[in-house]
C-alpha cells in the first residue's frame, strides 16, 4: 500500500499530514517535543533541536521530490491502534539516528482544510480551464473557416480536423474516457499531474484566510502541539507545499507495545522504493 503525505518543517517544529486514501493521520510538534523524543531514541547523540529538524528535512526532501533515497536511510510504517508510526533510521554526524513520527487521526477540520476544500477548488479550476479551452477551440474553428472562405487550402490532409462540438465531445468523453480518468489507484496520477495545481489552490486559500481572518480555521488536533502551531506550520504561504512519500503499510497491527527503542531491528524489512506523491 502507499501513503500520501504533506510535510512542512521549520526550525520551530514540523507538521505532517498522511493519508492512505481511507484514513488521514496528523502530527505537529514544537522544539520541546523534538528535543525530548530525540533523547529517548538516540542515547549517544546530542544536538540542538534546530539541527535535528534540519536533518529530518534533509531526509524527507529526496522522498518529497521523488528522487533517489540515500542508501543509509530507511522508512518503515507501523499501525498501532488508530495511530500511524513512521520510523526513520539514518545517520547523523557518523552516529546512528532514529526518529519516530507519531501520527494520530486528523480532525475533520484538518481533512477539510487540506483535502476537501483544495480538491473542490481544483475541480472548479479545472472546470474553468475546460470552458476556456472550449471557447478557444470555437474561435479557432471560426478562424479556420475564415481562411477557407478566403481561398486557403490545407497542404496536408492528415492535419484536417472537424469543427469542435462541445456537447458531443463531453458525451463521448463520458463514455470512453471517464473510467480511466476516475482511476485513483494509489494517488500517484494525482501527484504527477496535479501537484502544482494543488499547491496553487492551497496558497490561494491561505491568502483568502489572511484577508478574512476567523473564517473557521481548524484547531490543533495533537496534544503535543501548542496552540497556534498548526496555523504557523501548515499554513505558511512563503514556503512551497511539500510532496509526499509512498511507504509500505502493514495490514496487521504489531503485537508488541509501541515505545522508544535505541536500535530498531530494520534489517528484516524488505526495502521498497519511496515515491513522492502529494
mmCIF file of C-alpha atoms in Angstrom:
data_model
loop_
_atom_site.group_PDB
_atom_site.id
_atom_site.type_symbol
_atom_site.label_atom_id
_atom_site.label_comp_id
_atom_site.label_asym_id
_atom_site.label_seq_id
_atom_site.Cartn_x
_atom_site.Cartn_y
_atom_site.Cartn_z
ATOM 1 C CA UNK A 1 0.000 0.000 0.000
ATOM 2 C CA UNK A 2 1.010 3.614 -0.447
ATOM 3 C CA UNK A 3 0.645 6.774 1.576
ATOM 4 C CA UNK A 4 0.082 10.342 0.505
ATOM 5 C CA UNK A 5 1.692 12.884 2.786
ATOM 6 C CA UNK A 6 2.064 16.622 3.180
ATOM 7 C CA UNK A 7 5.036 17.817 5.201
ATOM 8 C CA UNK A 8 6.313 21.139 6.486
ATOM 9 C CA UNK A 9 9.481 21.522 8.574
ATOM 10 C CA UNK A 10 10.956 24.672 10.107
ATOM 11 C CA UNK A 11 13.405 25.436 12.919
ATOM 12 C CA UNK A 12 10.417 25.765 15.263
ATOM 13 C CA UNK A 13 8.960 22.304 14.613
ATOM 14 C CA UNK A 14 7.218 20.285 11.921
ATOM 15 C CA UNK A 15 3.771 19.263 10.750
ATOM 16 C CA UNK A 16 2.984 16.061 8.878
ATOM 17 C CA UNK A 17 -0.289 15.014 7.257
ATOM 18 C CA UNK A 18 -0.530 11.407 5.991
ATOM 19 C CA UNK A 19 -3.318 9.515 4.217
ATOM 20 C CA UNK A 20 -3.815 6.048 2.732
ATOM 21 C CA UNK A 21 -6.943 7.314 0.875
ATOM 22 C CA UNK A 22 -9.101 5.738 3.577
ATOM 23 C CA UNK A 23 -7.864 7.454 6.722
ATOM 24 C CA UNK A 24 -5.906 10.618 7.488
ATOM 25 C CA UNK A 25 -3.302 10.977 10.249
ATOM 26 C CA UNK A 26 -1.529 14.042 11.540
ATOM 27 C CA UNK A 27 1.320 15.117 13.803
ATOM 28 C CA UNK A 28 2.652 18.536 14.673
ATOM 29 C CA UNK A 29 5.325 19.197 17.286
ATOM 30 C CA UNK A 30 7.496 22.016 18.536
ATOM 31 C CA UNK A 31 11.175 22.067 19.539
ATOM 32 C CA UNK A 32 10.429 20.811 23.073
ATOM 33 C CA UNK A 33 8.894 17.601 21.762
ATOM 34 C CA UNK A 34 11.677 17.217 19.184
ATOM 35 C CA UNK A 35 14.349 17.527 21.874
ATOM 36 C CA UNK A 36 12.649 15.080 24.254
ATOM 37 C CA UNK A 37 11.948 12.447 21.598
ATOM 38 C CA UNK A 38 15.494 12.700 20.251
ATOM 39 C CA UNK A 39 16.889 11.986 23.749
ATOM 40 C CA UNK A 40 14.652 8.930 24.111
ATOM 41 C CA UNK A 41 15.569 7.438 20.732
ATOM 42 C CA UNK A 42 19.237 8.487 20.469
ATOM 43 C CA UNK A 43 21.092 7.989 23.738
ATOM 44 C CA UNK A 44 24.530 8.591 22.206
ATOM 45 C CA UNK A 45 23.606 11.652 20.158
ATOM 46 C CA UNK A 46 23.354 15.214 21.408
ATOM 47 C CA UNK A 47 22.250 18.001 19.071
ATOM 48 C CA UNK A 48 20.117 21.154 19.261
ATOM 49 C CA UNK A 49 16.504 20.837 18.024
ATOM 50 C CA UNK A 50 17.192 23.087 15.035
ATOM 51 C CA UNK A 51 19.916 20.712 13.821
ATOM 52 C CA UNK A 52 17.624 17.701 14.263
ATOM 53 C CA UNK A 53 14.835 19.404 12.335
ATOM 54 C CA UNK A 54 17.250 20.341 9.569
ATOM 55 C CA UNK A 55 18.372 16.715 9.365
ATOM 56 C CA UNK A 56 14.776 15.479 9.172
ATOM 57 C CA UNK A 57 14.154 17.954 6.379
ATOM 58 C CA UNK A 58 17.182 16.614 4.503
ATOM 59 C CA UNK A 59 15.920 13.047 4.939
ATOM 60 C CA UNK A 60 12.424 13.817 3.660
ATOM 61 C CA UNK A 61 13.366 16.101 0.774
ATOM 62 C CA UNK A 62 14.538 13.303 -1.577
ATOM 63 C CA UNK A 63 11.277 11.452 -0.974
ATOM 64 C CA UNK A 64 9.137 14.523 -1.403
ATOM 65 C CA UNK A 65 10.878 15.379 -4.671
ATOM 66 C CA UNK A 66 10.631 11.764 -5.909
ATOM 67 C CA UNK A 67 14.418 11.366 -6.133
ATOM 68 C CA UNK A 68 16.638 8.514 -5.002
ATOM 69 C CA UNK A 69 16.707 7.953 -1.267
ATOM 70 C CA UNK A 70 20.181 7.803 0.352
ATOM 71 C CA UNK A 71 21.373 4.237 0.901
ATOM 72 C CA UNK A 72 21.748 4.714 4.670
ATOM 73 C CA UNK A 73 18.161 5.886 5.160
ATOM 74 C CA UNK A 74 15.164 3.597 5.677
ATOM 75 C CA UNK A 75 11.498 4.229 6.460
ATOM 76 C CA UNK A 76 9.011 1.776 7.969
ATOM 77 C CA UNK A 77 5.342 2.306 8.885
ATOM 78 C CA UNK A 78 3.510 0.608 11.762
ATOM 79 C CA UNK A 79 -0.181 0.736 12.682
ATOM 80 C CA UNK A 80 -0.721 0.858 16.442
ATOM 81 C CA UNK A 81 -4.419 1.060 17.223
ATOM 82 C CA UNK A 82 -5.716 4.151 15.470
ATOM 83 C CA UNK A 83 -2.264 5.725 15.275
ATOM 84 C CA UNK A 84 0.311 5.501 12.495
ATOM 85 C CA UNK A 85 4.014 5.468 13.405
ATOM 86 C CA UNK A 86 6.593 6.252 10.736
ATOM 87 C CA UNK A 87 10.008 5.020 11.870
ATOM 88 C CA UNK A 88 13.112 6.549 10.307
ATOM 89 C CA UNK A 89 16.648 5.201 10.527
ATOM 90 C CA UNK A 90 19.678 7.113 9.229
ATOM 91 C CA UNK A 91 22.986 8.605 10.343
ATOM 92 C CA UNK A 92 23.860 11.987 11.803
ATOM 93 C CA UNK A 93 27.496 13.032 12.330
ATOM 94 C CA UNK A 94 28.583 9.422 11.836
ATOM 95 C CA UNK A 95 26.248 8.070 14.547
ATOM 96 C CA UNK A 96 23.001 6.112 14.083
ATOM 97 C CA UNK A 97 19.989 8.398 14.130
ATOM 98 C CA UNK A 98 16.449 7.190 14.804
ATOM 99 C CA UNK A 99 13.223 9.109 14.632
ATOM 100 C CA UNK A 100 9.543 8.183 15.005
ATOM 101 C CA UNK A 101 6.688 10.269 13.624
ATOM 102 C CA UNK A 102 3.673 9.580 15.867
ATOM 103 C CA UNK A 103 0.627 10.430 13.761
ATOM 104 C CA UNK A 104 -2.867 10.414 15.255
ATOM 105 C CA UNK A 105 -6.191 10.556 13.366
ATOM 106 C CA UNK A 106 -6.666 14.002 11.887
ATOM 107 C CA UNK A 107 -9.643 16.102 12.893
ATOM 108 C CA UNK A 108 -12.458 16.702 10.362
ATOM 109 C CA UNK A 109 -11.455 20.368 10.132
ATOM 110 C CA UNK A 110 -7.909 19.408 9.099
ATOM 111 C CA UNK A 111 -9.207 16.965 6.489
ATOM 112 C CA UNK A 112 -11.471 19.673 5.141
ATOM 113 C CA UNK A 113 -8.731 22.313 5.102
ATOM 114 C CA UNK A 114 -6.029 20.225 3.453
ATOM 115 C CA UNK A 115 -8.012 17.758 1.324
ATOM 116 C CA UNK A 116 -11.695 18.507 0.753
ATOM 117 C CA UNK A 117 -11.548 22.263 0.153
ATOM 118 C CA UNK A 118 -8.391 22.136 -2.027
ATOM 119 C CA UNK A 119 -9.858 19.305 -4.115
ATOM 120 C CA UNK A 120 -13.089 21.254 -4.579
ATOM 121 C CA UNK A 121 -11.063 24.307 -5.576
ATOM 122 C CA UNK A 122 -9.059 22.224 -8.035
ATOM 123 C CA UNK A 123 -12.252 20.829 -9.560
ATOM 124 C CA UNK A 124 -13.649 24.327 -10.082
ATOM 125 C CA UNK A 125 -10.331 25.490 -11.539
ATOM 126 C CA UNK A 126 -10.193 22.598 -13.996
ATOM 127 C CA UNK A 127 -13.798 23.252 -14.969
ATOM 128 C CA UNK A 128 -12.909 26.880 -15.749
ATOM 129 C CA UNK A 129 -9.955 25.682 -17.809
ATOM 130 C CA UNK A 130 -12.226 23.361 -19.818
ATOM 131 C CA UNK A 131 -14.626 26.223 -20.554
ATOM 132 C CA UNK A 132 -11.781 28.489 -21.620
ATOM 133 C CA UNK A 133 -10.317 25.804 -23.890
ATOM 134 C CA UNK A 134 -13.720 25.070 -25.430
ATOM 135 C CA UNK A 135 -14.182 28.779 -26.178
ATOM 136 C CA UNK A 136 -10.706 28.937 -27.692
ATOM 137 C CA UNK A 137 -11.398 25.919 -29.912
ATOM 138 C CA UNK A 138 -14.596 27.512 -31.202
ATOM 139 C CA UNK A 139 -12.663 30.691 -32.016
ATOM 140 C CA UNK A 140 -10.032 28.629 -33.820
ATOM 141 C CA UNK A 141 -12.751 26.968 -35.903
ATOM 142 C CA UNK A 142 -14.086 30.384 -36.879
ATOM 143 C CA UNK A 143 -10.565 31.467 -37.821
ATOM 144 C CA UNK A 144 -10.093 28.339 -39.987
ATOM 145 C CA UNK A 145 -13.468 28.914 -41.628
ATOM 146 C CA UNK A 146 -12.451 32.479 -42.496
ATOM 147 C CA UNK A 147 -9.226 31.200 -44.088
ATOM 148 C CA UNK A 148 -11.165 28.648 -46.125
ATOM 149 C CA UNK A 149 -13.674 31.231 -47.323
ATOM 150 C CA UNK A 150 -10.712 33.352 -48.414
ATOM 151 C CA UNK A 151 -9.450 30.508 -50.621
ATOM 152 C CA UNK A 152 -6.854 28.944 -48.302
ATOM 153 C CA UNK A 153 -6.275 25.211 -48.853
ATOM 154 C CA UNK A 154 -4.783 22.748 -46.372
ATOM 155 C CA UNK A 155 -1.491 21.379 -47.722
ATOM 156 C CA UNK A 156 -1.595 18.129 -45.692
ATOM 157 C CA UNK A 157 -4.875 16.234 -45.403
ATOM 158 C CA UNK A 158 -3.781 14.444 -42.248
ATOM 159 C CA UNK A 159 -3.968 17.774 -40.384
ATOM 160 C CA UNK A 160 -7.639 18.278 -41.203
ATOM 161 C CA UNK A 161 -9.942 18.392 -38.163
ATOM 162 C CA UNK A 162 -13.695 18.512 -37.722
ATOM 163 C CA UNK A 163 -15.333 21.584 -36.140
ATOM 164 C CA UNK A 164 -15.405 21.311 -32.371
ATOM 165 C CA UNK A 165 -18.793 20.483 -30.819
ATOM 166 C CA UNK A 166 -18.603 20.811 -27.036
ATOM 167 C CA UNK A 167 -21.693 18.732 -26.198
ATOM 168 C CA UNK A 168 -20.636 15.884 -28.481
ATOM 169 C CA UNK A 169 -17.138 15.966 -27.036
ATOM 170 C CA UNK A 170 -18.420 15.784 -23.450
ATOM 171 C CA UNK A 171 -20.781 12.905 -24.231
ATOM 172 C CA UNK A 172 -18.011 10.943 -25.927
ATOM 173 C CA UNK A 173 -15.622 11.665 -23.072
ATOM 174 C CA UNK A 174 -18.102 10.340 -20.502
ATOM 175 C CA UNK A 175 -18.428 7.077 -22.400
ATOM 176 C CA UNK A 176 -14.819 6.458 -23.468
ATOM 177 C CA UNK A 177 -12.502 8.294 -21.069
ATOM 178 C CA UNK A 178 -14.329 8.648 -17.760
ATOM 179 C CA UNK A 179 -13.486 5.175 -16.337
ATOM 180 C CA UNK A 180 -9.780 5.710 -16.963
ATOM 181 C CA UNK A 181 -9.849 9.300 -15.714
ATOM 182 C CA UNK A 182 -11.516 8.266 -12.428
ATOM 183 C CA UNK A 183 -8.953 5.584 -11.621
ATOM 184 C CA UNK A 184 -7.474 6.948 -8.395
ATOM 185 C CA UNK A 185 -5.219 3.960 -7.664
ATOM 186 C CA UNK A 186 -2.612 4.812 -5.018
ATOM 187 C CA UNK A 187 -2.851 8.535 -5.762
ATOM 188 C CA UNK A 188 0.256 8.680 -7.932
ATOM 189 C CA UNK A 189 -1.567 10.057 -11.036
ATOM 190 C CA UNK A 190 -2.842 12.904 -8.874
ATOM 191 C CA UNK A 191 0.667 13.696 -7.649
ATOM 192 C CA UNK A 192 2.355 13.516 -11.020
ATOM 193 C CA UNK A 193 -0.227 15.588 -12.893
ATOM 194 C CA UNK A 194 -1.912 17.879 -10.389
ATOM 195 C CA UNK A 195 0.553 18.597 -7.596
ATOM 196 C CA UNK A 196 1.368 22.087 -8.855
ATOM 197 C CA UNK A 197 -2.344 22.886 -9.112
ATOM 198 C CA UNK A 198 -2.902 21.636 -5.546
ATOM 199 C CA UNK A 199 -0.084 23.916 -4.364
ATOM 200 C CA UNK A 200 -1.538 26.925 -6.167
ATOM 201 C CA UNK A 201 -5.037 26.312 -4.786
ATOM 202 C CA UNK A 202 -3.829 25.889 -1.193
ATOM 203 C CA UNK A 203 -1.776 29.081 -1.464
ATOM 204 C CA UNK A 204 -4.892 30.900 -2.646
ATOM 205 C CA UNK A 205 -6.831 29.506 0.339
ATOM 206 C CA UNK A 206 -4.144 30.840 2.691
ATOM 207 C CA UNK A 207 -4.277 34.289 1.126
ATOM 208 C CA UNK A 208 -8.062 34.375 1.442
ATOM 209 C CA UNK A 209 -7.905 33.394 5.123
ATOM 210 C CA UNK A 210 -5.294 36.078 5.778
ATOM 211 C CA UNK A 211 -7.551 38.713 4.225
ATOM 212 C CA UNK A 212 -10.600 37.389 6.075
ATOM 213 C CA UNK A 213 -9.414 36.046 9.455
ATOM 214 C CA UNK A 214 -11.696 33.995 11.662
ATOM 215 C CA UNK A 215 -13.266 32.068 8.771
ATOM 216 C CA UNK A 216 -13.191 28.689 10.519
ATOM 217 C CA UNK A 217 -9.517 27.800 10.816
ATOM 218 C CA UNK A 218 -9.092 24.384 12.450
ATOM 219 C CA UNK A 219 -7.714 23.984 15.951
ATOM 220 C CA UNK A 220 -4.653 21.825 16.586
ATOM 221 C CA UNK A 221 -5.577 18.148 16.876
ATOM 222 C CA UNK A 222 -2.378 16.900 18.536
ATOM 223 C CA UNK A 223 -1.988 17.036 22.294
ATOM 224 C CA UNK A 224 1.741 17.603 21.879
ATOM 225 C CA UNK A 225 1.250 20.821 19.927
ATOM 226 C CA UNK A 226 0.934 24.287 21.421
ATOM 227 C CA UNK A 227 -1.982 26.465 20.461
ATOM 228 C CA UNK A 228 -1.289 28.121 17.124
ATOM 229 C CA UNK A 229 1.428 25.745 15.937
ATOM 230 C CA UNK A 230 -0.819 24.227 13.300
ATOM 231 C CA UNK A 231 -1.508 27.508 11.571
ATOM 232 C CA UNK A 232 2.142 28.508 11.758
ATOM 233 C CA UNK A 233 3.423 25.263 10.240
ATOM 234 C CA UNK A 234 0.764 24.067 7.816
ATOM 235 C CA UNK A 235 -0.478 27.446 6.609
ATOM 236 C CA UNK A 236 2.789 29.235 5.901
ATOM 237 C CA UNK A 237 2.484 30.848 2.440
ATOM 238 C CA UNK A 238 6.147 31.746 1.976
ATOM 239 C CA UNK A 239 7.315 28.128 1.630
ATOM 240 C CA UNK A 240 6.254 25.666 -1.062
ATOM 241 C CA UNK A 241 3.926 22.824 -0.173
ATOM 242 C CA UNK A 242 5.954 19.644 0.018
ATOM 243 C CA UNK A 243 5.135 16.463 -1.808
ATOM 244 C CA UNK A 244 4.738 13.161 -0.099
ATOM 245 C CA UNK A 245 6.421 9.795 0.348
ATOM 246 C CA UNK A 246 4.913 6.441 -0.534
ATOM 247 C CA UNK A 247 5.642 3.906 2.175
ATOM 248 C CA UNK A 248 4.786 0.278 2.943
ATOM 249 C CA UNK A 249 1.942 -0.096 5.446
ATOM 250 C CA UNK A 250 1.394 -3.415 7.279
ATOM 251 C CA UNK A 251 -2.103 -4.865 7.133
ATOM 252 C CA UNK A 252 -1.990 -6.093 10.767
ATOM 253 C CA UNK A 253 -1.128 -4.221 13.910
ATOM 254 C CA UNK A 254 2.131 -5.187 15.631
ATOM 255 C CA UNK A 255 1.749 -7.409 18.659
ATOM 256 C CA UNK A 256 4.372 -5.655 20.786
ATOM 257 C CA UNK A 257 3.817 -2.375 22.617
ATOM 258 C CA UNK A 258 4.795 0.873 20.958
ATOM 259 C CA UNK A 259 7.591 2.834 22.561
ATOM 260 C CA UNK A 260 11.028 4.388 22.059
ATOM 261 C CA UNK A 261 13.826 1.998 21.209
ATOM 262 C CA UNK A 262 17.541 2.580 20.859
ATOM 263 C CA UNK A 263 18.285 0.269 17.929
ATOM 264 C CA UNK A 264 15.222 -0.708 15.895
ATOM 265 C CA UNK A 265 15.673 -4.005 14.044
ATOM 266 C CA UNK A 266 15.026 -2.933 10.455
ATOM 267 C CA UNK A 267 17.272 -5.375 8.623
ATOM 268 C CA UNK A 268 14.437 -7.888 8.142
ATOM 269 C CA UNK A 269 12.164 -5.375 6.453
ATOM 270 C CA UNK A 270 12.284 -5.514 2.684
ATOM 271 C CA UNK A 271 13.072 -2.038 1.447
ATOM 272 C CA UNK A 272 10.853 -0.582 -1.245
ATOM 273 C CA UNK A 273 11.374 2.382 -3.471
ATOM 274 C CA UNK A 274 9.806 5.513 -1.976
ATOM 275 C CA UNK A 275 7.921 7.798 -4.258
ATOM 276 C CA UNK A 276 6.946 11.422 -3.925
ATOM 277 C CA UNK A 277 3.188 11.667 -4.075
ATOM 278 C CA UNK A 278 1.274 14.710 -2.845
#
